[in-house]
Amino acid sequence: MQNLTKKSGNKIFSIHSPLLVIMLLICSVVAYAMEPRELKTEHKKDPSGIDVVVPRFSWKIHSTVPDQEQSAYQIIIASTPRLLNPRRADLWDSQKVSSSQSVLVEYDGKPLTSKQKAWWMVRVWDKNDKAGKWSAPAYFEIGMLNPDDWTADWIKTAIKFEEYSYPAPHFRKEFNLNKPILSARLYCSAKGLYEFYLNGKKVGDQVLTPGYTSYETRLQYQVYDVTEQLRSGTNAVGVILGNGWHRAFNPNGRPMPDVWDVEVIGQLEVTYTDGSVQVISTDESWKSSTGPILRSEIFFGEIYDARLEMDGWAQPGFNDSSWKGVIKTTSKKSNLVGSIAEPIRKIEEIKPVKVIYTPEGDTVLDLGQNMVGWCRLHLNVPAGTQITLRHAEVLDKEGNFYTTNLRAAAQKLIYTAKGTSDEIYEPRFTFQGFRFVAVSGYPGEVTTDLLRGVVVHSDLAVTGSFSCNEPLINQLQHNILWGQKGNFVDVPTDCPQRDERLGWTGDAQVFAPTACYNMHSPAFFTKWLRDLAADQHEDGAVPHVIPNSLDRGGAHGWADAATIVPWNVYLNYGDHRILSDQYQSMKAWVEFIRKEAGDRYLWLPKERQFGDWLAFATTRSDYPGATTDKDFLANCYFYHSAGLLRKAAEISGKSSEARDYADLQGKIKAAFNKEYVTPNGRLSSNTQTAYVVALSFGLLPESLEKAAAERLAKDVNTFGHITTGFLGTADICHVLTKYGYLAESYKLLYRKDYPSWLYPVTKDATTIWERWDGIKPDGTFQNPGMNSFNHYAYGAVGDWLYKVVAGINPDPEKPGYKHIVIKPHPFGEMNHVKASHDSPYGTVSSAWKIENGKFILTVVVPVNARADVLVPASDGGLVMNGKVTESTTVVPAGEIPYKFLQTKVGSGQYTFETSLKLD
């Protein structure tokens, strides 16, 4: 053996040195070890208060070895950190399980009980059956599983208010703790919105709690670890309540959903070191008062008089002798449920970019970004100074502050200062959608230091990125993501600014695929789907908005969220349980349609239908317009939902029901073609949306698909632009690409004039608009009754950017990115693309560029996943990591000007190169 030596300071290590041999062995083990990281329970990191008795566990695996896979795993779970080792784990030791599953592994240990705390770790074995190191510990905590676990009472203030909109009630109570404290948990909820305080400090960092749900059946509670906020001796607990969604106003000025008082329930459980437990609960011993929040509502905003602040009101020793009592109410506890989704939080802050003085005399701060949240004021003004902030998304063409599109939503903050130096104010129980803030009443010069925009949304991790060589398309992606941020505030809303802000089902279902790329959405959608099932009518009709506060529902393309959204969660996250949990809801919706369709298997809806909402309206005399027949679309969605239900039945092991829905699909398809399709493949509704939906859902005979796709492409070329509304936009580029009309897809993407995706970008949009022409080419506005500038539905094109342009695709046969299909589609001016998605297994990325007639693609596949990579090529072979590799040729449909060279890879980073010549 060659005697290699290396100098290190004054020492010389020999290869024969025992110390060096040990070091090399350690390095070898570390280099090849499989290490689980990013442990999650029920899609979340260290969740507290879950009400799932069979939780599921996921982890990502780190390894420096390429083409690495998990061959086995072992999970241990213990009731205390001290017991968390393989010899002592008292809740579950899975032992070594030969399986590659690392996503959503089901618990199979001792029965879990209410308030159960549990710590867990996992280790995995690699493809050569070599064990890796144990992960760092993770944690989860079960919530209140039974209504009887709640000993606290619902209470409300005893103060009588004459006006419906009344000041925010404050509540307080003092209590003593006389033993050493081991731990403490606060379980709490409200009818309305709440902030809890302990000894003067706000509990937790969540905002707008308990969130927005179908309150009558599902009212969320939260669980907080408050151990560090308590002390021996006298303590104080305080609560402030706001109206929130519970008492929100609709455009007609009436309360929604009902005239209820705000109430609170709270249960503080303190565990001492001796094992005893003391419970401090909301009951009739509490006191209540009002304070500085004179009015606070979702749509209106907030009126706050800082002179009415009560210093120390949530601390021990405060004089509450003038406070009133409380009333114990009869509100039920059976509807209290654990929080499923990530909470709403303050995510980031934005500094205004400039001050604008409008022609009409307003002083306006421009934050440079249409955002959702509120403003934080920084003041040093005399006591009694009243400052008003009004919020708007846009300025009109003259440069004046524009709020007409807000309808009845005031979106204002009125703050009266108390006169101290460095005064800071931000609201608690409202939020606004805005880019521009009009400031009035401020006695000094308004500068960009006066306020900050506080961005608020559900705290979902951003999991997707897309960029390319076209700055306008990069801004489009930015706008799509910010539209999602602003409208994912506990529910997927249509818009965040006007007097609506509702969970419209149609918007959610068309955007769900894009949403799952951009942000970690499984828990968010799971929570919303629970509300959908709760609000679904007995006959299966699904309301238009969830939580329901409007009409009965039953609209095609909207109610189909019941089937489409669960499927997308399954596809993107490998979540089988969501299909089984939502199965009855999915089935009820399809059976509702089947009953209305009758023996003809043609659905002629009896309820209000929206159709291809906000499709392009044309005045051309040689074309009948872009309005697609609603009955046509209804039957397309009938077929599609039946198909998704069939797949859910197959996956859930319901084979007989799967056969039934396969048979139903066949009958729907036959009836549809007889009613709406000519023998030559022309559709009764000769619109882009009609062809897109029929082809996307697979309703046409294979023999007619080519002719139908040709008609679609011809329509695109005839108009030169998109004409679709909400239902057609999501899939138009997918369908064109599938049938070989890639040029037409890119034509739509790159178009900058109205109507197009980039037209709003040229108008300085920073989020997606509700309408193609929210701001018309002449600078005027569309109908203010329906003209949101933050409305994500048309942002559904993001799915095509990820799947087709970048080429990152989950495989329905192995969902959740266990198997990945990488298949980018370059064309025209697009010559450089970089995209990534943080999947349940880790980061998947695709980055490609075209240089000197070469297509160069760099792909990253996470550990424990595999991929098929299809690389565009004009001729020649496939080079992988500098070496020619075997590949299979795949010829695409239609006029796509290249073939694909396909190969299979395991985890790791790979660079592919082909010869590619594009005209």
mmCIF file of C-alpha atoms in Angstrom, residues 500-658:
data_model
loop_
_atom_site.group_PDB
_atom_site.id
_atom_site.type_symbol
_atom_site.label_atom_id
_atom_site.label_comp_id
_atom_site.label_asym_id
_atom_site.label_seq_id
_atom_site.Cartn_x
_atom_site.Cartn_y
_atom_site.Cartn_z
ATOM 1 C CA GLU A 500 -67.341 39.457 -0.670
ATOM 2 C CA ARG A 501 -64.122 37.577 0.182
ATOM 3 C CA LEU A 502 -65.835 34.197 -0.019
ATOM 4 C CA GLY A 503 -64.659 30.653 -0.684
ATOM 5 C CA TRP A 504 -66.009 30.389 -4.225
ATOM 6 C CA THR A 505 -65.789 26.762 -5.269
ATOM 7 C CA GLY A 506 -65.325 27.374 -8.992
ATOM 8 C CA ASP A 507 -62.320 29.614 -8.494
ATOM 9 C CA ALA A 508 -60.772 27.100 -6.096
ATOM 10 C CA GLN A 509 -61.142 24.065 -8.354
ATOM 11 C CA VAL A 510 -59.626 25.663 -11.470
ATOM 12 C CA PHE A 511 -56.703 27.039 -9.481
ATOM 13 C CA ALA A 512 -56.030 24.004 -7.265
ATOM 14 C CA PRO A 513 -53.360 22.415 -9.529
ATOM 15 C CA THR A 514 -51.391 25.668 -9.666
ATOM 16 C CA ALA A 515 -51.885 26.226 -5.944
ATOM 17 C CA CYS A 516 -50.310 22.866 -5.153
ATOM 18 C CA TYR A 517 -47.192 23.774 -7.137
ATOM 19 C CA ASN A 518 -46.797 27.214 -5.583
ATOM 20 C CA MET A 519 -47.464 26.527 -1.913
ATOM 21 C CA HIS A 520 -47.710 23.572 0.465
ATOM 22 C CA SER A 521 -51.489 23.189 0.311
ATOM 23 C CA PRO A 522 -52.649 19.726 1.489
ATOM 24 C CA ALA A 523 -53.734 20.682 5.012
ATOM 25 C CA PHE A 524 -55.241 23.944 3.741
ATOM 26 C CA PHE A 525 -57.441 22.152 1.203
ATOM 27 C CA THR A 526 -58.229 19.298 3.606
ATOM 28 C CA LYS A 527 -59.649 21.785 6.090
ATOM 29 C CA TRP A 528 -61.695 23.542 3.397
ATOM 30 C CA LEU A 529 -63.029 20.253 2.030
ATOM 31 C CA ARG A 530 -64.248 19.295 5.510
ATOM 32 C CA ASP A 531 -66.336 22.461 5.416
ATOM 33 C CA LEU A 532 -67.541 21.635 1.924
ATOM 34 C CA ALA A 533 -68.820 18.273 3.109
ATOM 35 C CA ALA A 534 -70.359 19.876 6.190
ATOM 36 C CA ASP A 535 -72.236 22.500 4.160
ATOM 37 C CA GLN A 536 -73.263 20.126 1.381
ATOM 38 C CA HIS A 537 -77.043 19.739 1.210
ATOM 39 C CA GLU A 538 -78.726 16.438 2.002
ATOM 40 C CA ASP A 539 -79.507 15.839 -1.656
ATOM 41 C CA GLY A 540 -75.818 16.278 -2.550
ATOM 42 C CA ALA A 541 -75.921 19.807 -3.964
ATOM 43 C CA VAL A 542 -72.768 21.749 -3.154
ATOM 44 C CA PRO A 543 -73.099 25.447 -2.260
ATOM 45 C CA HIS A 544 -71.465 28.077 -4.463
ATOM 46 C CA VAL A 545 -69.226 29.248 -1.629
ATOM 47 C CA ILE A 546 -67.634 27.346 1.244
ATOM 48 C CA PRO A 547 -68.281 28.101 4.065
ATOM 49 C CA ASN A 548 -71.780 28.635 2.765
ATOM 50 C CA SER A 549 -73.325 32.054 3.142
ATOM 51 C CA LEU A 550 -75.098 32.448 -0.192
ATOM 52 C CA ASP A 551 -77.506 30.506 -2.365
ATOM 53 C CA ARG A 552 -78.268 26.814 -2.438
ATOM 54 C CA GLY A 553 -75.640 25.888 -5.019
ATOM 55 C CA GLY A 554 -75.502 22.990 -7.456
ATOM 56 C CA ALA A 555 -73.624 24.757 -10.259
ATOM 57 C CA HIS A 556 -71.461 22.846 -12.715
ATOM 58 C CA GLY A 557 -67.793 23.773 -12.553
ATOM 59 C CA TRP A 558 -68.339 25.172 -9.062
ATOM 60 C CA ALA A 559 -69.870 22.294 -7.137
ATOM 61 C CA ASP A 560 -67.408 19.987 -8.922
ATOM 62 C CA ALA A 561 -64.803 21.257 -6.485
ATOM 63 C CA ALA A 562 -66.164 18.366 -4.396
ATOM 64 C CA THR A 563 -64.437 15.915 -6.744
ATOM 65 C CA ILE A 564 -61.677 17.953 -8.403
ATOM 66 C CA VAL A 565 -59.946 19.394 -5.345
ATOM 67 C CA PRO A 566 -59.613 16.063 -3.457
ATOM 68 C CA TRP A 567 -58.174 14.512 -6.594
ATOM 69 C CA ASN A 568 -55.561 17.245 -6.883
ATOM 70 C CA VAL A 569 -54.525 16.831 -3.253
ATOM 71 C CA TYR A 570 -54.162 13.096 -3.861
ATOM 72 C CA LEU A 571 -52.189 13.633 -7.069
ATOM 73 C CA ASN A 572 -49.769 16.187 -5.662
ATOM 74 C CA TYR A 573 -49.266 14.823 -2.146
ATOM 75 C CA GLY A 574 -50.009 11.104 -2.414
ATOM 76 C CA ASP A 575 -52.770 11.501 0.155
ATOM 77 C CA HIS A 576 -55.034 8.451 -0.194
ATOM 78 C CA ARG A 577 -56.997 9.324 2.920
ATOM 79 C CA ILE A 578 -58.444 12.486 1.447
ATOM 80 C CA LEU A 579 -60.168 10.382 -1.207
ATOM 81 C CA SER A 580 -61.674 8.055 1.371
ATOM 82 C CA ASP A 581 -62.593 10.895 3.742
ATOM 83 C CA GLN A 582 -64.242 12.898 0.963
ATOM 84 C CA TYR A 583 -65.689 9.922 -0.867
ATOM 85 C CA GLN A 584 -69.243 10.290 0.417
ATOM 86 C CA SER A 585 -69.207 13.973 -0.444
ATOM 87 C CA MET A 586 -67.889 13.231 -3.935
ATOM 88 C CA LYS A 587 -70.472 10.523 -4.395
ATOM 89 C CA ALA A 588 -73.340 12.669 -3.123
ATOM 90 C CA TRP A 589 -72.551 15.350 -5.706
ATOM 91 C CA VAL A 590 -72.406 12.907 -8.613
ATOM 92 C CA GLU A 591 -75.598 11.208 -7.469
ATOM 93 C CA PHE A 592 -77.307 14.606 -7.258
ATOM 94 C CA ILE A 593 -76.508 15.158 -10.929
ATOM 95 C CA ARG A 594 -77.455 11.605 -11.896
ATOM 96 C CA LYS A 595 -80.857 12.055 -10.299
ATOM 97 C CA GLU A 596 -81.486 15.324 -12.141
ATOM 98 C CA ALA A 597 -80.220 13.854 -15.432
ATOM 99 C CA GLY A 598 -82.562 10.890 -15.314
ATOM 100 C CA ASP A 599 -82.610 8.018 -17.765
ATOM 101 C CA ARG A 600 -81.398 10.184 -20.661
ATOM 102 C CA TYR A 601 -78.101 10.816 -18.826
ATOM 103 C CA LEU A 602 -78.282 14.441 -19.919
ATOM 104 C CA TRP A 603 -78.098 16.969 -17.125
ATOM 105 C CA LEU A 604 -80.258 20.035 -17.615
ATOM 106 C CA PRO A 605 -79.605 21.863 -14.333
ATOM 107 C CA LYS A 606 -82.490 23.337 -12.395
ATOM 108 C CA GLU A 607 -80.334 25.556 -10.188
ATOM 109 C CA ARG A 608 -78.518 28.769 -11.127
ATOM 110 C CA GLN A 609 -75.477 28.126 -13.317
ATOM 111 C CA PHE A 610 -72.479 30.380 -13.964
ATOM 112 C CA GLY A 611 -71.065 28.709 -17.064
ATOM 113 C CA ASP A 612 -67.730 29.892 -18.414
ATOM 114 C CA TRP A 613 -67.706 32.872 -16.108
ATOM 115 C CA LEU A 614 -66.364 36.170 -17.511
ATOM 116 C CA ALA A 615 -65.447 34.752 -20.907
ATOM 117 C CA PHE A 616 -64.274 37.196 -23.558
ATOM 118 C CA ALA A 617 -67.201 39.127 -25.015
ATOM 119 C CA THR A 618 -66.919 39.999 -28.682
ATOM 120 C CA THR A 619 -68.917 42.304 -30.916
ATOM 121 C CA ARG A 620 -67.647 40.806 -34.153
ATOM 122 C CA SER A 621 -70.532 40.253 -36.567
ATOM 123 C CA ASP A 622 -68.864 37.259 -38.221
ATOM 124 C CA TYR A 623 -68.592 35.267 -34.989
ATOM 125 C CA PRO A 624 -71.395 34.313 -32.590
ATOM 126 C CA GLY A 625 -69.343 35.225 -29.506
ATOM 127 C CA ALA A 626 -67.514 33.313 -26.815
ATOM 128 C CA THR A 627 -70.502 32.291 -24.737
ATOM 129 C CA THR A 628 -70.528 28.537 -24.199
ATOM 130 C CA ASP A 629 -73.868 26.823 -23.666
ATOM 131 C CA LYS A 630 -74.285 26.067 -19.968
ATOM 132 C CA ASP A 631 -76.034 22.740 -20.527
ATOM 133 C CA PHE A 632 -73.091 21.668 -22.691
ATOM 134 C CA LEU A 633 -70.620 22.494 -19.921
ATOM 135 C CA ALA A 634 -72.822 20.939 -17.260
ATOM 136 C CA ASN A 635 -72.654 17.567 -18.981
ATOM 137 C CA CYS A 636 -68.906 17.868 -19.471
ATOM 138 C CA TYR A 637 -68.520 18.275 -15.736
ATOM 139 C CA PHE A 638 -71.030 15.491 -15.070
ATOM 140 C CA TYR A 639 -68.749 13.154 -17.012
ATOM 141 C CA HIS A 640 -65.569 14.492 -15.413
ATOM 142 C CA SER A 641 -66.805 14.222 -11.829
ATOM 143 C CA ALA A 642 -68.126 10.725 -12.464
ATOM 144 C CA GLY A 643 -64.667 9.807 -13.741
ATOM 145 C CA LEU A 644 -62.878 11.201 -10.721
ATOM 146 C CA LEU A 645 -65.322 9.407 -8.465
ATOM 147 C CA ARG A 646 -64.614 6.177 -10.349
ATOM 148 C CA LYS A 647 -60.880 6.650 -9.753
ATOM 149 C CA ALA A 648 -61.462 7.404 -6.070
ATOM 150 C CA ALA A 649 -63.538 4.231 -5.782
ATOM 151 C CA GLU A 650 -60.783 2.178 -7.403
ATOM 152 C CA ILE A 651 -58.105 3.616 -5.126
ATOM 153 C CA SER A 652 -60.310 3.173 -2.051
ATOM 154 C CA GLY A 653 -60.997 -0.475 -2.881
ATOM 155 C CA LYS A 654 -64.656 0.011 -3.812
ATOM 156 C CA SER A 655 -64.518 -2.121 -6.935
ATOM 157 C CA SER A 656 -68.260 -2.547 -7.449
ATOM 158 C CA GLU A 657 -68.856 1.197 -7.194
ATOM 159 C CA ALA A 658 -65.943 1.813 -9.536
#
